[in-house]
JSON list of C-alpha atoms in Angstrom, two decimals:
[
{"chain": "A", "resi": 1, "resn": "MET", "atom": "CA", "xyz": [6.19, 56.37, -13.66]},
{"chain": "A", "resi": 2, "resn": "SER", "atom": "CA", "xyz": [7.65, 52.90, -14.24]},
{"chain": "A", "resi": 3, "resn": "SER", "atom": "CA", "xyz": [10.39, 51.54, -11.99]},
{"chain": "A", "resi": 4, "resn": "THR", "atom": "CA", "xyz": [12.96, 52.09, -14.74]},
{"chain": "A", "resi": 5, "resn": "GLU", "atom": "CA", "xyz": [12.05, 55.70, -15.46]},
{"chain": "A", "resi": 6, "resn": "ARG", "atom": "CA", "xyz": [14.20, 58.41, -13.98]},
{"chain": "A", "resi": 7, "resn": "PRO", "atom": "CA", "xyz": [12.55, 60.77, -11.53]},
{"chain": "A", "resi": 8, "resn": "THR", "atom": "CA", "xyz": [12.54, 64.32, -12.79]},
{"chain": "A", "resi": 9, "resn": "THR", "atom": "CA", "xyz": [12.96, 66.06, -9.42]},
{"chain": "A", "resi": 10, "resn": "ASP", "atom": "CA", "xyz": [16.71, 65.77, -8.80]},
{"chain": "A", "resi": 11, "resn": "GLY", "atom": "CA", "xyz": [18.81, 64.16, -11.50]},
{"chain": "A", "resi": 12, "resn": "ASN", "atom": "CA", "xyz": [22.00, 64.73, -9.52]},
{"chain": "A", "resi": 13, "resn": "ALA", "atom": "CA", "xyz": [20.79, 62.59, -6.60]},
{"chain": "A", "resi": 14, "resn": "TRP", "atom": "CA", "xyz": [19.68, 59.89, -9.01]},
{"chain": "A", "resi": 15, "resn": "ASP", "atom": "CA", "xyz": [23.11, 59.96, -10.71]},
{"chain": "A", "resi": 16, "resn": "GLN", "atom": "CA", "xyz": [24.83, 59.65, -7.33]},
{"chain": "A", "resi": 17, "resn": "LEU", "atom": "CA", "xyz": [22.67, 56.66, -6.42]},
{"chain": "A", "resi": 18, "resn": "GLU", "atom": "CA", "xyz": [23.35, 54.97, -9.76]},
{"chain": "A", "resi": 19, "resn": "GLN", "atom": "CA", "xyz": [27.10, 55.54, -9.39]},
{"chain": "A", "resi": 20, "resn": "LEU", "atom": "CA", "xyz": [27.12, 54.13, -5.86]},
{"chain": "A", "resi": 21, "resn": "VAL", "atom": "CA", "xyz": [25.11, 51.05, -6.87]},
{"chain": "A", "resi": 22, "resn": "ASP", "atom": "CA", "xyz": [27.36, 50.49, -9.90]},
{"chain": "A", "resi": 23, "resn": "LYS", "atom": "CA", "xyz": [30.48, 50.79, -7.73]},
{"chain": "A", "resi": 24, "resn": "LEU", "atom": "CA", "xyz": [29.11, 48.37, -5.14]},
{"chain": "A", "resi": 25, "resn": "HIS", "atom": "CA", "xyz": [28.03, 45.97, -7.87]},
{"chain": "A", "resi": 26, "resn": "ASP", "atom": "CA", "xyz": [31.56, 45.95, -9.30]},
{"chain": "A", "resi": 27, "resn": "LEU", "atom": "CA", "xyz": [33.18, 45.59, -5.87]},
{"chain": "A", "resi": 28, "resn": "ALA", "atom": "CA", "xyz": [30.89, 42.70, -4.90]},
{"chain": "A", "resi": 29, "resn": "ARG", "atom": "CA", "xyz": [32.23, 40.70, -7.84]},
{"chain": "A", "resi": 30, "resn": "THR", "atom": "CA", "xyz": [35.90, 41.17, -6.97]},
{"chain": "A", "resi": 31, "resn": "PRO", "atom": "CA", "xyz": [38.02, 39.49, -4.30]},
{"chain": "A", "resi": 32, "resn": "ILE", "atom": "CA", "xyz": [37.78, 42.43, -1.89]},
{"chain": "A", "resi": 33, "resn": "ASP", "atom": "CA", "xyz": [38.06, 42.44, 1.88]},
{"chain": "A", "resi": 34, "resn": "ALA", "atom": "CA", "xyz": [34.75, 42.97, 3.68]},
{"chain": "A", "resi": 35, "resn": "VAL", "atom": "CA", "xyz": [36.08, 46.11, 5.39]},
{"chain": "A", "resi": 36, "resn": "ASP", "atom": "CA", "xyz": [36.92, 47.66, 2.02]},
{"chain": "A", "resi": 37, "resn": "PHE", "atom": "CA", "xyz": [33.45, 46.84, 0.70]},
{"chain": "A", "resi": 38, "resn": "TYR", "atom": "CA", "xyz": [31.75, 48.31, 3.76]},
{"chain": "A", "resi": 39, "resn": "ARG", "atom": "CA", "xyz": [33.98, 51.39, 3.51]},
{"chain": "A", "resi": 40, "resn": "ALA", "atom": "CA", "xyz": [32.76, 52.00, -0.05]},
{"chain": "A", "resi": 41, "resn": "LEU", "atom": "CA", "xyz": [29.14, 51.33, 0.96]},
{"chain": "A", "resi": 42, "resn": "LEU", "atom": "CA", "xyz": [29.12, 53.57, 4.03]},
{"chain": "A", "resi": 43, "resn": "ASP", "atom": "CA", "xyz": [31.25, 56.40, 2.69]},
{"chain": "A", "resi": 44, "resn": "GLY", "atom": "CA", "xyz": [29.05, 56.55, -0.41]},
{"chain": "A", "resi": 45, "resn": "ALA", "atom": "CA", "xyz": [25.74, 56.23, 1.45]},
{"chain": "A", "resi": 46, "resn": "VAL", "atom": "CA", "xyz": [26.66, 58.73, 4.17]},
{"chain": "A", "resi": 47, "resn": "ALA", "atom": "CA", "xyz": [27.71, 61.29, 1.56]},
{"chain": "A", "resi": 48, "resn": "MET", "atom": "CA", "xyz": [24.71, 60.67, -0.69]},
{"chain": "A", "resi": 49, "resn": "LEU", "atom": "CA", "xyz": [22.18, 60.82, 2.15]},
{"chain": "A", "resi": 50, "resn": "ALA", "atom": "CA", "xyz": [23.95, 63.69, 3.93]},
{"chain": "A", "resi": 51, "resn": "ALA", "atom": "CA", "xyz": [23.84, 61.47, 7.02]},
{"chain": "A", "resi": 52, "resn": "ASP", "atom": "CA", "xyz": [25.72, 62.17, 10.24]},
{"chain": "A", "resi": 53, "resn": "GLY", "atom": "CA", "xyz": [27.49, 58.80, 10.02]},
{"chain": "A", "resi": 54, "resn": "GLY", "atom": "CA", "xyz": [27.08, 55.08, 9.74]},
{"chain": "A", "resi": 55, "resn": "ALA", "atom": "CA", "xyz": [28.58, 51.75, 10.71]},
{"chain": "A", "resi": 56, "resn": "VAL", "atom": "CA", "xyz": [28.50, 48.04, 10.06]},
{"chain": "A", "resi": 57, "resn": "TRP", "atom": "CA", "xyz": [28.47, 46.05, 13.30]},
{"chain": "A", "resi": 58, "resn": "GLN", "atom": "CA", "xyz": [29.29, 42.39, 13.93]},
{"chain": "A", "resi": 59, "resn": "ARG", "atom": "CA", "xyz": [28.46, 40.39, 17.03]},
{"chain": "A", "resi": 60, "resn": "THR", "atom": "CA", "xyz": [31.50, 39.10, 18.91]},
{"chain": "A", "resi": 61, "resn": "PRO", "atom": "CA", "xyz": [31.64, 35.68, 20.59]},
{"chain": "A", "resi": 62, "resn": "ASP", "atom": "CA", "xyz": [30.97, 37.36, 23.97]},
{"chain": "A", "resi": 63, "resn": "GLY", "atom": "CA", "xyz": [27.72, 38.86, 22.61]},
{"chain": "A", "resi": 64, "resn": "ARG", "atom": "CA", "xyz": [28.83, 42.49, 22.15]},
{"chain": "A", "resi": 65, "resn": "TRP", "atom": "CA", "xyz": [28.48, 44.36, 18.89]},
{"chain": "A", "resi": 66, "resn": "ASP", "atom": "CA", "xyz": [31.74, 45.79, 17.53]},
{"chain": "A", "resi": 67, "resn": "PRO", "atom": "CA", "xyz": [32.07, 47.97, 14.44]},
{"chain": "A", "resi": 68, "resn": "ILE", "atom": "CA", "xyz": [33.63, 46.37, 11.37]},
{"chain": "A", "resi": 69, "resn": "TYR", "atom": "CA", "xyz": [33.77, 49.80, 9.77]},
{"chain": "A", "resi": 70, "resn": "GLN", "atom": "CA", "xyz": [32.39, 53.15, 10.83]},
{"chain": "A", "resi": 71, "resn": "ALA", "atom": "CA", "xyz": [32.09, 56.49, 9.07]},
{"chain": "A", "resi": 72, "resn": "ASN", "atom": "CA", "xyz": [31.97, 59.58, 11.29]},
{"chain": "A", "resi": 73, "resn": "LEU", "atom": "CA", "xyz": [30.17, 57.72, 14.07]},
{"chain": "A", "resi": 74, "resn": "ARG", "atom": "CA", "xyz": [32.33, 58.40, 17.12]},
{"chain": "A", "resi": 75, "resn": "HIS", "atom": "CA", "xyz": [30.48, 61.63, 17.92]},
{"chain": "A", "resi": 76, "resn": "LEU", "atom": "CA", "xyz": [27.12, 59.80, 17.93]},
{"chain": "A", "resi": 77, "resn": "VAL", "atom": "CA", "xyz": [27.96, 56.65, 19.90]},
{"chain": "A", "resi": 78, "resn": "ASP", "atom": "CA", "xyz": [29.74, 57.56, 23.12]},
{"chain": "A", "resi": 79, "resn": "ASP", "atom": "CA", "xyz": [30.73, 54.28, 24.78]},
{"chain": "A", "resi": 80, "resn": "ARG", "atom": "CA", "xyz": [31.82, 56.23, 27.87]},
{"chain": "A", "resi": 81, "resn": "ASP", "atom": "CA", "xyz": [28.14, 56.73, 28.73]},
{"chain": "A", "resi": 82, "resn": "ALA", "atom": "CA", "xyz": [27.10, 53.30, 30.06]},
{"chain": "A", "resi": 83, "resn": "ASP", "atom": "CA", "xyz": [23.37, 53.91, 29.54]},
{"chain": "A", "resi": 84, "resn": "ILE", "atom": "CA", "xyz": [23.81, 55.04, 25.92]},
{"chain": "A", "resi": 85, "resn": "ALA", "atom": "CA", "xyz": [26.23, 52.18, 25.21]},
{"chain": "A", "resi": 86, "resn": "ALA", "atom": "CA", "xyz": [23.79, 49.62, 26.65]},
{"chain": "A", "resi": 87, "resn": "ALA", "atom": "CA", "xyz": [20.84, 51.09, 24.73]},
{"chain": "A", "resi": 88, "resn": "HIS", "atom": "CA", "xyz": [22.90, 51.05, 21.54]},
{"chain": "A", "resi": 89, "resn": "GLN", "atom": "CA", "xyz": [23.84, 47.39, 22.04]},
{"chain": "A", "resi": 90, "resn": "GLN", "atom": "CA", "xyz": [20.13, 46.60, 22.56]},
{"chain": "A", "resi": 91, "resn": "LEU", "atom": "CA", "xyz": [19.23, 48.52, 19.39]},
{"chain": "A", "resi": 92, "resn": "LEU", "atom": "CA", "xyz": [21.71, 46.42, 17.40]},
{"chain": "A", "resi": 93, "resn": "THR", "atom": "CA", "xyz": [20.48, 43.17, 18.94]},
{"chain": "A", "resi": 94, "resn": "ARG", "atom": "CA", "xyz": [16.85, 43.99, 18.08]},
{"chain": "A", "resi": 95, "resn": "ALA", "atom": "CA", "xyz": [17.85, 45.00, 14.56]},
{"chain": "A", "resi": 96, "resn": "SER", "atom": "CA", "xyz": [19.72, 41.71, 14.07]},
{"chain": "A", "resi": 97, "resn": "GLN", "atom": "CA", "xyz": [16.52, 39.79, 14.84]},
{"chain": "A", "resi": 98, "resn": "ASN", "atom": "CA", "xyz": [14.51, 41.67, 12.22]},
{"chain": "A", "resi": 99, "resn": "ARG", "atom": "CA", "xyz": [15.02, 41.20, 8.48]},
{"chain": "A", "resi": 100, "resn": "ALA", "atom": "CA", "xyz": [13.29, 44.48, 7.64]},
{"chain": "A", "resi": 101, "resn": "VAL", "atom": "CA", "xyz": [15.00, 47.84, 7.45]},
{"chain": "A", "resi": 102, "resn": "SER", "atom": "CA", "xyz": [13.72, 50.21, 10.13]},
{"chain": "A", "resi": 103, "resn": "MET", "atom": "CA", "xyz": [13.73, 53.99, 10.42]},
{"chain": "A", "resi": 104, "resn": "LEU", "atom": "CA", "xyz": [13.82, 55.01, 14.09]},
{"chain": "A", "resi": 105, "resn": "SER", "atom": "CA", "xyz": [12.97, 58.52, 15.25]},
{"chain": "A", "resi": 106, "resn": "PRO", "atom": "CA", "xyz": [15.28, 60.27, 17.73]},
{"chain": "A", "resi": 107, "resn": "GLY", "atom": "CA", "xyz": [14.67, 59.19, 21.32]},
{"chain": "A", "resi": 108, "resn": "SER", "atom": "CA", "xyz": [11.87, 56.83, 20.30]},
{"chain": "A", "resi": 109, "resn": "GLY", "atom": "CA", "xyz": [10.67, 53.88, 22.36]},
{"chain": "A", "resi": 110, "resn": "THR", "atom": "CA", "xyz": [8.76, 53.06, 25.51]},
{"chain": "A", "resi": 111, "resn": "ALA", "atom": "CA", "xyz": [9.58, 53.34, 29.20]},
{"chain": "A", "resi": 112, "resn": "GLU", "atom": "CA", "xyz": [10.79, 49.72, 29.10]},
{"chain": "A", "resi": 113, "resn": "THR", "atom": "CA", "xyz": [12.58, 49.71, 25.75]},
{"chain": "A", "resi": 114, "resn": "VAL", "atom": "CA", "xyz": [14.45, 52.59, 24.16]},
{"chain": "A", "resi": 115, "resn": "GLU", "atom": "CA", "xyz": [14.25, 52.06, 20.40]},
{"chain": "A", "resi": 116, "resn": "ASN", "atom": "CA", "xyz": [16.68, 54.83, 19.47]},
{"chain": "A", "resi": 117, "resn": "PRO", "atom": "CA", "xyz": [18.72, 56.45, 22.24]},
{"chain": "A", "resi": 118, "resn": "PHE", "atom": "CA", "xyz": [20.25, 59.06, 19.93]},
{"chain": "A", "resi": 119, "resn": "ASP", "atom": "CA", "xyz": [19.32, 62.60, 18.97]},
{"chain": "A", "resi": 120, "resn": "ALA", "atom": "CA", "xyz": [19.49, 61.63, 15.28]},
{"chain": "A", "resi": 121, "resn": "GLN", "atom": "CA", "xyz": [17.20, 59.58, 13.09]},
{"chain": "A", "resi": 122, "resn": "VAL", "atom": "CA", "xyz": [18.57, 56.03, 12.66]},
{"chain": "A", "resi": 123, "resn": "LEU", "atom": "CA", "xyz": [18.16, 53.75, 9.65]},
{"chain": "A", "resi": 124, "resn": "VAL", "atom": "CA", "xyz": [19.04, 50.18, 10.62]},
{"chain": "A", "resi": 125, "resn": "GLY", "atom": "CA", "xyz": [18.90, 46.76, 8.95]},
{"chain": "A", "resi": 126, "resn": "THR", "atom": "CA", "xyz": [20.65, 43.42, 8.76]},
{"chain": "A", "resi": 127, "resn": "VAL", "atom": "CA", "xyz": [23.34, 42.52, 6.24]},
{"chain": "A", "resi": 128, "resn": "PRO", "atom": "CA", "xyz": [23.03, 39.00, 4.79]},
{"chain": "A", "resi": 129, "resn": "VAL", "atom": "CA", "xyz": [26.31, 37.07, 4.92]},
{"chain": "A", "resi": 130, "resn": "GLU", "atom": "CA", "xyz": [27.09, 33.66, 3.52]},
{"chain": "A", "resi": 131, "resn": "SER", "atom": "CA", "xyz": [29.01, 32.50, 6.57]},
{"chain": "A", "resi": 132, "resn": "GLY", "atom": "CA", "xyz": [29.86, 33.89, 9.96]},
{"chain": "A", "resi": 133, "resn": "PRO", "atom": "CA", "xyz": [27.87, 36.05, 12.33]},
{"chain": "A", "resi": 134, "resn": "ARG", "atom": "CA", "xyz": [25.03, 38.28, 11.16]},
{"chain": "A", "resi": 135, "resn": "ARG", "atom": "CA", "xyz": [25.89, 41.94, 10.67]},
{"chain": "A", "resi": 136, "resn": "VAL", "atom": "CA", "xyz": [23.88, 45.09, 11.22]},
{"chain": "A", "resi": 137, "resn": "ILE", "atom": "CA", "xyz": [24.23, 48.34, 9.32]}
]
């Protein structure tokens, strides 16, 4: 099958993907606030992938990662648990240093480094920005 041919397995999923990409393409060419763009991206991707949630994070001047926009993520990232919060911050820092998108299995890592402290699979990658701090989704 060529890269332009439609897969025959699930046309509905393909249609959803095309609609999301078209919407993001249109939004990217309008004077839209970054939060509104990320809202459209995450809400669409979370729904299409049937994911538990998602977020776009930006590093603050003090080195912490704060969400720019999050979709249904509060139940996954509990900042009241210091160990989980620290592991999550480390996950975001590692992701920001890698240009590749990574899929991390639940609870994966080594004794020294927890790759994914959550009970859910995590898809993580950097977001290129023209100016300002790097972002992680």
